[in-house]
Short mmCIF file of C-alpha atoms in Angstrom, two decimals:
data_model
loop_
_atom_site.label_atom_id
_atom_site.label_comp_id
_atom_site.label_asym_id
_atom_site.label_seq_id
_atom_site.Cartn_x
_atom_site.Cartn_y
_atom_site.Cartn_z
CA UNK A 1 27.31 -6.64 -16.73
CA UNK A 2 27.07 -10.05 -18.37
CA UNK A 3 25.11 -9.93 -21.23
CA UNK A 4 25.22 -13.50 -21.89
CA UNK A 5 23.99 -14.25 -19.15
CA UNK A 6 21.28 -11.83 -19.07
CA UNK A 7 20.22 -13.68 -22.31
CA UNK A 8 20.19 -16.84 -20.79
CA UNK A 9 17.88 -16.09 -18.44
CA UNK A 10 15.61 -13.60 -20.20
CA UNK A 11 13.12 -16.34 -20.72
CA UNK A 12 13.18 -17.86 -17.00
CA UNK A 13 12.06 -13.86 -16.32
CA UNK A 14 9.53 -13.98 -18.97
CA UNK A 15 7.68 -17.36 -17.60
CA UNK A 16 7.86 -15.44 -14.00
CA UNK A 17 6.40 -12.63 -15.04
CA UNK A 18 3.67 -14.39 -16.63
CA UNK A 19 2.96 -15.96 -13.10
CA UNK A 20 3.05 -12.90 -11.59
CA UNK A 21 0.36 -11.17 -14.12
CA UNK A 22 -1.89 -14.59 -14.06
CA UNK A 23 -2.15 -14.10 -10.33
CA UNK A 24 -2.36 -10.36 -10.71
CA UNK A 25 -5.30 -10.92 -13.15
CA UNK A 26 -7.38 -13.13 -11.27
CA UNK A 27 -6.04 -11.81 -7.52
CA UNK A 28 -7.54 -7.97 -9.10
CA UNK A 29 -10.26 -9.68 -10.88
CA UNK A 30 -11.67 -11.32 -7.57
CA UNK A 31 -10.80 -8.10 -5.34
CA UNK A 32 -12.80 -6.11 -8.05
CA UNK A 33 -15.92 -8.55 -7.71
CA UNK A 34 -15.37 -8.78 -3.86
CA UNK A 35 -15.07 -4.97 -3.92
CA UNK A 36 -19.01 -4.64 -5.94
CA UNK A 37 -20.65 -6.62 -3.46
CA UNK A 38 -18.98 -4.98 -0.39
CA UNK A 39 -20.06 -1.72 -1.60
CA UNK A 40 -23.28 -2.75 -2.29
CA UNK A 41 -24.02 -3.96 1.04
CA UNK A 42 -22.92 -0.95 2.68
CA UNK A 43 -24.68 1.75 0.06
CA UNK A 44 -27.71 0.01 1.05
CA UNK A 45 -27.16 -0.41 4.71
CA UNK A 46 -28.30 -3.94 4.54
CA UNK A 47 -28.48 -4.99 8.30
CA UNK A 48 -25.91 -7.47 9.28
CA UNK A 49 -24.25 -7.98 6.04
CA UNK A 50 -23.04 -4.24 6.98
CA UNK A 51 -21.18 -4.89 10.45
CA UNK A 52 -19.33 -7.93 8.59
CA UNK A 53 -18.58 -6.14 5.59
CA UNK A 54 -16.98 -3.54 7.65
CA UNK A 55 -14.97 -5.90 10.11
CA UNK A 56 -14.02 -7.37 6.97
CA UNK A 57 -12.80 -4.07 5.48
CA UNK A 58 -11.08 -2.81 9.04
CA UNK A 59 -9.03 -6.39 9.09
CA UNK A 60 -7.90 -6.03 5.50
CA UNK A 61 -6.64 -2.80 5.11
CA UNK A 62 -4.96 -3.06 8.72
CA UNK A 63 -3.00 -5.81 8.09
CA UNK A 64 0.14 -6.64 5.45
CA UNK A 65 -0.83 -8.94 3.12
CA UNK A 66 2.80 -11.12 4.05
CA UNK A 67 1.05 -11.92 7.38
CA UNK A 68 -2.56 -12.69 5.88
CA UNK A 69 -0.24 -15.10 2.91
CA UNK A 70 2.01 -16.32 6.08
CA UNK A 71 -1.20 -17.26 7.71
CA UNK A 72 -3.28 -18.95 4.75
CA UNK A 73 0.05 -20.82 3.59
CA UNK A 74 1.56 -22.05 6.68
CA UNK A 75 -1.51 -21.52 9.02
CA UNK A 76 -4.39 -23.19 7.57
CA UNK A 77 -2.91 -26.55 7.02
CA UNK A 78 -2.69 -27.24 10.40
CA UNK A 79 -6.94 -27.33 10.55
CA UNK A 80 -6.82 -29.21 7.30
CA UNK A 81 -7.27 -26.64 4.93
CA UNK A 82 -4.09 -26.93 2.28
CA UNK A 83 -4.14 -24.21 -0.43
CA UNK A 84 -1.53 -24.32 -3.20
CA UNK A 85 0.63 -21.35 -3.56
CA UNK A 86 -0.94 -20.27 -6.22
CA UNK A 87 -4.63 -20.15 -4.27
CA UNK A 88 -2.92 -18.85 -1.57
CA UNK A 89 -1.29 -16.16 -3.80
CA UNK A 90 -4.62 -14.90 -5.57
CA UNK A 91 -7.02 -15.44 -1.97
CA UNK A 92 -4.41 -13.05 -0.44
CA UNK A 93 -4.49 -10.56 -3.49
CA UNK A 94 -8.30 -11.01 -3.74
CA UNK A 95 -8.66 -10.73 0.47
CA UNK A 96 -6.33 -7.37 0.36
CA UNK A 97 -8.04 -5.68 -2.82
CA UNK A 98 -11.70 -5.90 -1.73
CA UNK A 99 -11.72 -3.74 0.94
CA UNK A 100 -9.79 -1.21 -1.48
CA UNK A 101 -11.51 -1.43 -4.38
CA UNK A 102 -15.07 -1.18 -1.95
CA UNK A 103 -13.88 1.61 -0.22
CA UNK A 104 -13.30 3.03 -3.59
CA UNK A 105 -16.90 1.95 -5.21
CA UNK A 106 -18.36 3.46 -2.13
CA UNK A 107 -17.29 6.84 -1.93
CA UNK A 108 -17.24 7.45 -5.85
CA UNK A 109 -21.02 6.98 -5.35
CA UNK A 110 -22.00 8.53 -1.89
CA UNK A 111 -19.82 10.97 -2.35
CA UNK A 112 -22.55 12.78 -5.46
CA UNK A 113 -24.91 15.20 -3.97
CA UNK A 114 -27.93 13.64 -3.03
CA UNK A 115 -29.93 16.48 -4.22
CA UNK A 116 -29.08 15.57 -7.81
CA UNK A 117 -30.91 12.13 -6.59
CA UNK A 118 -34.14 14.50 -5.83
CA UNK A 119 -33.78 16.53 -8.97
CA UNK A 120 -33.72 13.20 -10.92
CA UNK A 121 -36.84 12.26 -9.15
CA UNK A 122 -38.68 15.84 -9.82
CA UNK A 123 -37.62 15.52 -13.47
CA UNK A 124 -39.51 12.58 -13.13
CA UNK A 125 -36.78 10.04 -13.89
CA UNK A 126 -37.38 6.22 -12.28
CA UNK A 127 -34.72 4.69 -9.87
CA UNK A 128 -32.77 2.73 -12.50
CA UNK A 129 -32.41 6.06 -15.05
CA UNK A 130 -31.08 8.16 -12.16
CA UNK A 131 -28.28 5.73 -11.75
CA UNK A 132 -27.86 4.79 -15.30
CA UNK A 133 -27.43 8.58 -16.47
CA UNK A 134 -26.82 10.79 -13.31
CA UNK A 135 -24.95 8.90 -10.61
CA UNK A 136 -23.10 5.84 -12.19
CA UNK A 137 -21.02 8.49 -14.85
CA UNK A 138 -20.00 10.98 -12.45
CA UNK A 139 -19.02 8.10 -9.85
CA UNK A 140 -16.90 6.40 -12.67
CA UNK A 141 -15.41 10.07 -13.08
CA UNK A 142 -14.22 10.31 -9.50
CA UNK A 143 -13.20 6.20 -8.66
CA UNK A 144 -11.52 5.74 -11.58
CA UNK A 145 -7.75 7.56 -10.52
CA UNK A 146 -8.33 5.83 -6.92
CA UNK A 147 -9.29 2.16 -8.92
CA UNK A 148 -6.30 2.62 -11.07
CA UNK A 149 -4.48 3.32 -8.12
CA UNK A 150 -5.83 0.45 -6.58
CA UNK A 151 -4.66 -2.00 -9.56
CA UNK A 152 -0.64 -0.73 -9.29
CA UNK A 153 -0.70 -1.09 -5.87
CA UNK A 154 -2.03 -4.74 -5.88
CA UNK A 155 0.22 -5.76 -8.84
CA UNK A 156 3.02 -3.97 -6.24
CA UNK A 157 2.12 -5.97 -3.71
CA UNK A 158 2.59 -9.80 -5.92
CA UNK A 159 6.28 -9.03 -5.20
CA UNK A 160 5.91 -10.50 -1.80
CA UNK A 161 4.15 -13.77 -3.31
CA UNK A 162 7.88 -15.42 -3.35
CA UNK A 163 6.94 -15.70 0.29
CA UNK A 164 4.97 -18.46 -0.04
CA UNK A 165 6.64 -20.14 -2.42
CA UNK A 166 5.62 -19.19 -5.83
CA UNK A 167 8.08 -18.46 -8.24
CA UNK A 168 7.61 -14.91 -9.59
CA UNK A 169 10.42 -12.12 -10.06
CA UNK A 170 11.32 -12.20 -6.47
CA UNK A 171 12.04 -15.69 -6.07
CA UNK A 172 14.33 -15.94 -9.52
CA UNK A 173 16.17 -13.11 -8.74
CA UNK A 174 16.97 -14.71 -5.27
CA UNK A 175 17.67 -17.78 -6.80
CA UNK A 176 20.07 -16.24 -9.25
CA UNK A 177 21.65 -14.35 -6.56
CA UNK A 178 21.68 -17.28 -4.55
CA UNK A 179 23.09 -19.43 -6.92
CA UNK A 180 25.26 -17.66 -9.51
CA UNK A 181 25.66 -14.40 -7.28
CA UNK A 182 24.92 -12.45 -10.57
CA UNK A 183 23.87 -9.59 -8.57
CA UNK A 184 24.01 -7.24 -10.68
CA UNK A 185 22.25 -9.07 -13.67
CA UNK A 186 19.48 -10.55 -11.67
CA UNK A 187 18.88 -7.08 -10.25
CA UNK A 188 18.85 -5.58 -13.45
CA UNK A 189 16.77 -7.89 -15.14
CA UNK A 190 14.02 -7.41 -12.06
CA UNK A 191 13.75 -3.86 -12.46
CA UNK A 192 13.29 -4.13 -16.01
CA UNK A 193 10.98 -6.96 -15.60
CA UNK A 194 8.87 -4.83 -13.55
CA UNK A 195 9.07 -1.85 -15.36
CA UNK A 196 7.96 -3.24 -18.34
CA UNK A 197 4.67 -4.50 -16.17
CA UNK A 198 4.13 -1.38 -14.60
CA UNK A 199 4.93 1.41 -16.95
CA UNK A 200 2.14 0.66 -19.45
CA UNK A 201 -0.22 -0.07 -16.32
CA UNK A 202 0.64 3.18 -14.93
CA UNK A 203 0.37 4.92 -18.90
CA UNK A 204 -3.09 3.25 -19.69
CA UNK A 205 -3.99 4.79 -16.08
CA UNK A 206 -3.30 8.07 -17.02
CA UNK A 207 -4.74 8.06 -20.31
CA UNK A 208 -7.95 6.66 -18.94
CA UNK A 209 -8.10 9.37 -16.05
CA UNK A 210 -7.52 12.12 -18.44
CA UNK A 211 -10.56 10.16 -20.57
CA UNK A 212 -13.16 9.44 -18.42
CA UNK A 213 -12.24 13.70 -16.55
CA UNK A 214 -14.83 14.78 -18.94
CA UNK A 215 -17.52 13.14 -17.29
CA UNK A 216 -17.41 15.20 -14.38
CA UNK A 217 -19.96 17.50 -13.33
CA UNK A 218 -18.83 20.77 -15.08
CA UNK A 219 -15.67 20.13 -14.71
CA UNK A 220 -15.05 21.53 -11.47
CA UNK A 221 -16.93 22.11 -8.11
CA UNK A 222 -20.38 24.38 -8.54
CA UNK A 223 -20.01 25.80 -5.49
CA UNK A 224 -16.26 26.82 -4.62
CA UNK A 225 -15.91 27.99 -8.16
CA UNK A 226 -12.19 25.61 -7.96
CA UNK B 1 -10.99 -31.67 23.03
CA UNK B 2 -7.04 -32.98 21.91
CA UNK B 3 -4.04 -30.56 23.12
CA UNK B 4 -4.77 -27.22 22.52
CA UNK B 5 -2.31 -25.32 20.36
CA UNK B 6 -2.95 -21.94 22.05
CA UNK B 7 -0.62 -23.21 25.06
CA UNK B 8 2.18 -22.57 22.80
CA UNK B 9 1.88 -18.85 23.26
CA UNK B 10 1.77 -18.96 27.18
CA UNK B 11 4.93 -21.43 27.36
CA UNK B 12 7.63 -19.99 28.56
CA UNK B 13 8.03 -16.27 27.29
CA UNK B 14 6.98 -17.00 23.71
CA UNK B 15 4.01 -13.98 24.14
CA UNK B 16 6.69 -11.67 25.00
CA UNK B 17 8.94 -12.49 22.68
CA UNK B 18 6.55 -11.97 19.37
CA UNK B 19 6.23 -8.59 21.01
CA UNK B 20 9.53 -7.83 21.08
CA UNK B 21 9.84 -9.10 17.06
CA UNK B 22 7.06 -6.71 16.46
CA UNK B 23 8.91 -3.56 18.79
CA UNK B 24 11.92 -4.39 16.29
CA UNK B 25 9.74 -3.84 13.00
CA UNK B 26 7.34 -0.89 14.19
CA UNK B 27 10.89 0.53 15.71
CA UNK B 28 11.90 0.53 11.87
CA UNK B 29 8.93 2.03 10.75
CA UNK B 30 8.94 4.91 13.38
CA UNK B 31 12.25 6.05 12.71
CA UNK B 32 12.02 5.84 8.91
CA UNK B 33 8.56 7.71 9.34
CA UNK B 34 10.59 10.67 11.09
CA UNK B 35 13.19 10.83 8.64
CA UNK B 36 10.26 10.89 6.05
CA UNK B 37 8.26 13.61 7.86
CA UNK B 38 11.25 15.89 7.82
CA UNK B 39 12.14 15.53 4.33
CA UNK B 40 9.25 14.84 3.03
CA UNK B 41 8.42 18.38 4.10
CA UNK B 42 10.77 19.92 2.31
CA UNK B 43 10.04 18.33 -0.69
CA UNK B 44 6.66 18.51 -0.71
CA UNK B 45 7.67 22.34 -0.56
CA UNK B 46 10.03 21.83 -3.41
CA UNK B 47 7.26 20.26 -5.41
CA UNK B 48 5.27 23.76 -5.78
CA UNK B 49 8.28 24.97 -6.91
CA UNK B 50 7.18 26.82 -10.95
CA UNK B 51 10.84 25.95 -12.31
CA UNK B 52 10.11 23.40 -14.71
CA UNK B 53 13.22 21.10 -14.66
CA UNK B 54 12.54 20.92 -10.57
CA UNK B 55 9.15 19.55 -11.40
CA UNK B 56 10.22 17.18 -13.89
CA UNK B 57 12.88 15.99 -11.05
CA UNK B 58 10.64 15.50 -8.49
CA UNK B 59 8.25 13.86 -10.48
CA UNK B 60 10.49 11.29 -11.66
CA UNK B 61 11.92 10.77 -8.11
CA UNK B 62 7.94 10.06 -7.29
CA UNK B 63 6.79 7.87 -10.19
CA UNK B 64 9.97 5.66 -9.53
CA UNK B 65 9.23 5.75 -5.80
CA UNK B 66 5.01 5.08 -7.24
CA UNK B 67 6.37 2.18 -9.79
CA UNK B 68 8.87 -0.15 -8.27
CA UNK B 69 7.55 -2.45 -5.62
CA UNK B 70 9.19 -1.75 -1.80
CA UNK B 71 10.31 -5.18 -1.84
CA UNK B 72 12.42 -4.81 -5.04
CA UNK B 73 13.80 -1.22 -3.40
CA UNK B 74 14.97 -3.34 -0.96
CA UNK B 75 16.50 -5.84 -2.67
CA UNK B 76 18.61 -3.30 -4.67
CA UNK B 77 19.85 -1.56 -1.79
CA UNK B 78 20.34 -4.88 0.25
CA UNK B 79 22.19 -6.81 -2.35
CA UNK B 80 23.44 -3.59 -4.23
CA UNK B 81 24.78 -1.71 -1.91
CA UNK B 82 27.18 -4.80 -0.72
CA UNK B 83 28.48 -5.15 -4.11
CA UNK B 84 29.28 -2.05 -5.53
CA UNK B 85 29.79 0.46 -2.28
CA UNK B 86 31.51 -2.53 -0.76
CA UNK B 87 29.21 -1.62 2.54
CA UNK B 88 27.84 -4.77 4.55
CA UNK B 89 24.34 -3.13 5.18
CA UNK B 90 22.74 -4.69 7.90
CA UNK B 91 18.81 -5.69 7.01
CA UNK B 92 17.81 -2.98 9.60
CA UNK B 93 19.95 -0.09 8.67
CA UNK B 94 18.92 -0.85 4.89
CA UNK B 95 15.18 -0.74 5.45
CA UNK B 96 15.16 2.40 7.32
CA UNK B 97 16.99 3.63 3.89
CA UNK B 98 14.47 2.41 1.74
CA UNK B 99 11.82 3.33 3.57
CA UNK B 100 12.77 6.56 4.27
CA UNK B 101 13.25 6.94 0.35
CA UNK B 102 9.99 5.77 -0.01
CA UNK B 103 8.27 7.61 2.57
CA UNK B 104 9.90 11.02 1.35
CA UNK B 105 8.31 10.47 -1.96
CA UNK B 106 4.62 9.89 -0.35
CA UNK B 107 5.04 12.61 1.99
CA UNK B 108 5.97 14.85 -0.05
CA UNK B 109 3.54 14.45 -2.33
CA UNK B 110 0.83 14.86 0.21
CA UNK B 111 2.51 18.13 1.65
CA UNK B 112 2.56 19.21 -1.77
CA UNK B 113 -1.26 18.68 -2.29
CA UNK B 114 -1.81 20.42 1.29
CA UNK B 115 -0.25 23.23 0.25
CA UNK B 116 -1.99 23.33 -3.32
CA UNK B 117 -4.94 22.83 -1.52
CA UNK B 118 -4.60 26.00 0.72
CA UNK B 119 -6.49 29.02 -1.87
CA UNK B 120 -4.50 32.10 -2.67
CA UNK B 121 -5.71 34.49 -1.23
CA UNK B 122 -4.92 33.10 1.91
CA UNK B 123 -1.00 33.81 0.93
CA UNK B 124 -2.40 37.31 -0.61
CA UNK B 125 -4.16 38.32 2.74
CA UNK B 126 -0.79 37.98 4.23
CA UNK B 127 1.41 39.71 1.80
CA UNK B 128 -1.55 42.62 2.07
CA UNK B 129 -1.24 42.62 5.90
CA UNK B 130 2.51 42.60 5.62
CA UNK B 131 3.87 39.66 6.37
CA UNK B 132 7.38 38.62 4.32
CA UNK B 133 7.46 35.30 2.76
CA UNK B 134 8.74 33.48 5.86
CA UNK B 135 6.20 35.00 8.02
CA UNK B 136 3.30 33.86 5.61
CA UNK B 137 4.64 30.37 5.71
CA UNK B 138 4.94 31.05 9.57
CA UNK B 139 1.91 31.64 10.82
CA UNK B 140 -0.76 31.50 7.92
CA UNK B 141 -0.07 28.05 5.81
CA UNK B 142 2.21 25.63 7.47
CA UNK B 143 -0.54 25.58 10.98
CA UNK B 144 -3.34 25.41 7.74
CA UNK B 145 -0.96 22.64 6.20
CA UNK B 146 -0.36 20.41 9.16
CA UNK B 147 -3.74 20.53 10.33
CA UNK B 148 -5.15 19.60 6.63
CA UNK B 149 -2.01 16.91 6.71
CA UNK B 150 -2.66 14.87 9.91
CA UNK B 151 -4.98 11.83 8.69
CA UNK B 152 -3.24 11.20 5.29
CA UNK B 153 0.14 11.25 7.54
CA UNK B 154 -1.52 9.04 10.34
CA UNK B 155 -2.90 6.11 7.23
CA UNK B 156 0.88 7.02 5.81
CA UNK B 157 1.94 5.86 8.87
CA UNK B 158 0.13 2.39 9.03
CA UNK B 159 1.22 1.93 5.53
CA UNK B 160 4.78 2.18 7.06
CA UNK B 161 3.93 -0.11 9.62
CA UNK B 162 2.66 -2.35 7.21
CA UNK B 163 5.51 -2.39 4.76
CA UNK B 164 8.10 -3.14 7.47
CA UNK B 165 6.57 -6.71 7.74
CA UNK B 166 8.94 -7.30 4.26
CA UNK B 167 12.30 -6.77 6.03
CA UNK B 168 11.82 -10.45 7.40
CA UNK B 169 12.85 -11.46 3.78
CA UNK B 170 15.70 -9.76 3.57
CA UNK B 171 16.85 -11.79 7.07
CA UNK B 172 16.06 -8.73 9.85
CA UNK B 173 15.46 -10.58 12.94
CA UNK B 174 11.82 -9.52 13.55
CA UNK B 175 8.13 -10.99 14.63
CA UNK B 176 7.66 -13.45 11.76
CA UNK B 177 11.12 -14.68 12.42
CA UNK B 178 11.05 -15.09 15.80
CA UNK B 179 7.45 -16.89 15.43
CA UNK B 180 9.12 -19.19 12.87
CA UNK B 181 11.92 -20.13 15.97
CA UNK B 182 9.04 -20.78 17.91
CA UNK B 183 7.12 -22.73 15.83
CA UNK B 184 10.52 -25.19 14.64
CA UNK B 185 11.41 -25.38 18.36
CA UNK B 186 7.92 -27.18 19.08
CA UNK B 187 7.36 -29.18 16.14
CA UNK B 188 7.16 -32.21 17.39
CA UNK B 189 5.30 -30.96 20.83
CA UNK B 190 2.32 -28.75 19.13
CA UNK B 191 2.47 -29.56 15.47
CA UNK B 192 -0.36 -27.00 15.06
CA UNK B 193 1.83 -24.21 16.12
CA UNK B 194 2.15 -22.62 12.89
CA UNK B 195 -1.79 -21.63 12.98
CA UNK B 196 -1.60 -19.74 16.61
CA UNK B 197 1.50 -18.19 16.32
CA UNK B 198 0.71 -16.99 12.67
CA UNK B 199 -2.99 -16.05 13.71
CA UNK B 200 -1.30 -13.99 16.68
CA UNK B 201 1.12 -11.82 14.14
CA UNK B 202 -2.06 -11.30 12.13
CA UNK B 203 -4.08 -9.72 15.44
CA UNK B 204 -1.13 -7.65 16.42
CA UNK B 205 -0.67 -6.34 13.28
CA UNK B 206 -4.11 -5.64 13.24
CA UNK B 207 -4.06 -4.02 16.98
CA UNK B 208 -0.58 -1.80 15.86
CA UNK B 209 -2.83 -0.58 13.14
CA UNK B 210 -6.50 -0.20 13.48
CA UNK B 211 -5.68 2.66 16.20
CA UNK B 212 -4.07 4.67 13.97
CA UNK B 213 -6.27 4.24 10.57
CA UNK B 214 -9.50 4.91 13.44
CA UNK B 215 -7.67 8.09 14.64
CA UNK B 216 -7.28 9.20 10.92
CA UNK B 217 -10.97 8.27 9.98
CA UNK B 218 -11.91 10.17 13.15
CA UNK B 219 -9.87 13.53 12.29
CA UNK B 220 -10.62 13.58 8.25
CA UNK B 221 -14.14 13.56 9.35
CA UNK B 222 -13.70 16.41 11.52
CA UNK B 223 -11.84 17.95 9.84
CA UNK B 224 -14.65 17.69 7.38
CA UNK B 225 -17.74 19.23 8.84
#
């Protein structure tokens, strides 16, 4: 292991990793916004909105994101539309993580009982209260593991971004390789590099699971008694 | 209307030959997926296990799996194993390894949650009727298990599928390579090959997968009521 040139490089690392968490941001950011809408549409059935946002949803999850950034990058262009490979980078991200992060919305808040909608209503509670104060906590209980989930898995999935020509982790560790064959340093210094994203993603994650656990109803299922 | 870039799929045997680029990908993904079924099986099983320094193992094993992207697996084993084991993997034979090293990891942790998932008394009954271990496993939890396992192994599955579109990067001759041989052999007679051929990939990605995600909508539903 050549620590020198570890040290030498640390800061070419650093810069990629920034431009990997910038696109990570914004990619998650969009995919989170993207995911809202989607979800709204299909809680409240609206009529066509609802067979696009669901085409939308099947397309996404059933292809790789590589082929969806293969296709905006190298695709597009051809019918005029040029995206940089940073646009290109964060569209992908944001086109992949909506249909996650809706799925996710959805079921955290069809999945409640809708007879604690009714008893809500009987106890003579308007619309807005019902979701403020009965349905919005206990959905935030149950989405919360699958969001965080979500947000790993999309900062994962930036590794492929060297694709298309960015330069994040992937592409200076092939360049190293490439060019110093430093295999083992470049190698290390990517693991690291995404460890150090990723492990206090994945800690905050559990902390906020274990947080927001308390929020469910009772703690455990009324019925089954699990 | 100016020359349509679709021909460039129907010239020649180009249609045929993205197929065959996919066949060499979802070939990857089907054999790592067996290797994963199979040992992910067993280590879902060796998840319940109550010993405490098995539990810490395997959940190491799985955050690592959970934590490091598939593409940098990859690279380690591509460029790794070449240096220090002083074996020339070929792309192929080391994406089947990490995939199968990822795949054990999910799958086990979803046999694992089966099996949590199973109550009891359901291994009590057995015992009471006088069954031995084995026989319990037999013919009261693993049919239970499998049935309970089937749509998280089927979207497992399209995950698979979907992750073998990275080998391409690490030089395995497969559909996005062979579309890029297509696309730099006509250059100059359908410069807006990249958009078909790309836009094709995308679709048969999309027809590989959809199937199997449907399928696994279909059963968890059923499974369900």
């Amino acid at each position: 292991m050549d620590f020198e040139f570890i040290r030498a490089y640390a800061p070419l690392y650093a810069s990629a990793a920034g431009l990997t968490l910038t696109i990570a941001f914004l990619g998650i950011f969009l995919s989170v916004v993207i995911g809202l809408l989607c979800s709204l549409v299909k809680i409240f059935k609206i009529p066509v909105l609802t067979t696009i946002v669901n085409g939308y949803i099947e397309i996404s999850r059933n292809t790789p994101l590589l082929i969806q950034l293969f296709f905006l990058y190298f695709g597009l262009p051809k019918i005029g539309i040029v995206l940089s490979s940073e646009t290109c980078g964060i569209t992908g991200l944001a086109f992949l993580g909506g249909s996650y992060m809706a799925e996710t919305f959805r079921t955290g808040i069809e999945q409640i009982p809708k007879i604690q909608t009714d008893s809500g209503l009987s106890l003579g509670m308007t619309g807005l209260q019902i979701f403020r104060f009965i349905i919005l906590p206990q959905a935030i209980a149950t989405s919360v593991p699958v969001f965080c989930a979500n947000i790993i898995f999309l900062i994962k999935e930036t590794s492929v971004f060297s694709a298309v020509a960015l330069a994040d982790l992937m592409f200076v560790a092939k360049d190293l390789i490439g060019i110093y064959y430093k295999t083992d340093e470049a190698l290390f210094m990517l693991v690291i590099s995404y460890l150090l994203i990723l492990l206090p993603v994945s800690a905050f994650c559990t902390l906020l699971e274990r947080r927001v656990r308390y929020a469910e109803f009772g703690n455990s299922d009324p019925v089954s008694g699990k | 209307m100016q020359n349509l870039g679709i021909q460039i799929l129907f010239q020649g045997n180009n249609f045929l030959r993205l197929w065959e680029g996919l066949w060499v990908s979802l070939k990857l993904a089907v054999i790592s997926m067996s290797f994963s079924i199979c040992l992910g099986m067993l280590f879902g099983m060796v998840m319940t296990s109550t010993n405490k320094l098995v539990r810490f193992f395997c959940r190491l094993y799985l955050e690592t799996v959970r934590i490091m992207p598939q593409l940098v697996l990859l690279f380690l084993v591509y460029f790794g194993a070449a240096k220090h084991l002083n074996v020339n993997l070929s792309g192929g034979t080391a994406a089947v390894l990490v995939f199968t090293f990822w795949g054990t990891a999910e799958m086990g942790d979803l046999v694992r949650s089966a099996l949590e998932s199973i109550p009891v008394h359901q291994y009590q009954s057995g015992y009471a009727l006088g069954f031995g271990k084995i026989g319990v496993y037999r013919h009261i939890i693993i049919p239970q298990t499998i049935r309970r396992l089937l749509p998280s192994m089927m979207n497992l599955l399209t995950r698979m599928v979907k992750t073998t579109s990275l080998v391409v990067l690490i030089g395995v001759i497969e559909v996005v390579k062979v579309g890029k041989q297509i696309i730099d052999a006509s250059r100059y007679t359908v410069p807006d090959a990249a958009l078909w051929v790309y836009g094709v990939i995308f679709i048969m990605y999309f027809a590989v997968c959809y199937p199997f995600s449907r399928a696994a909508a279909l059963l968890d539903k059923k499974l369900r009521d």
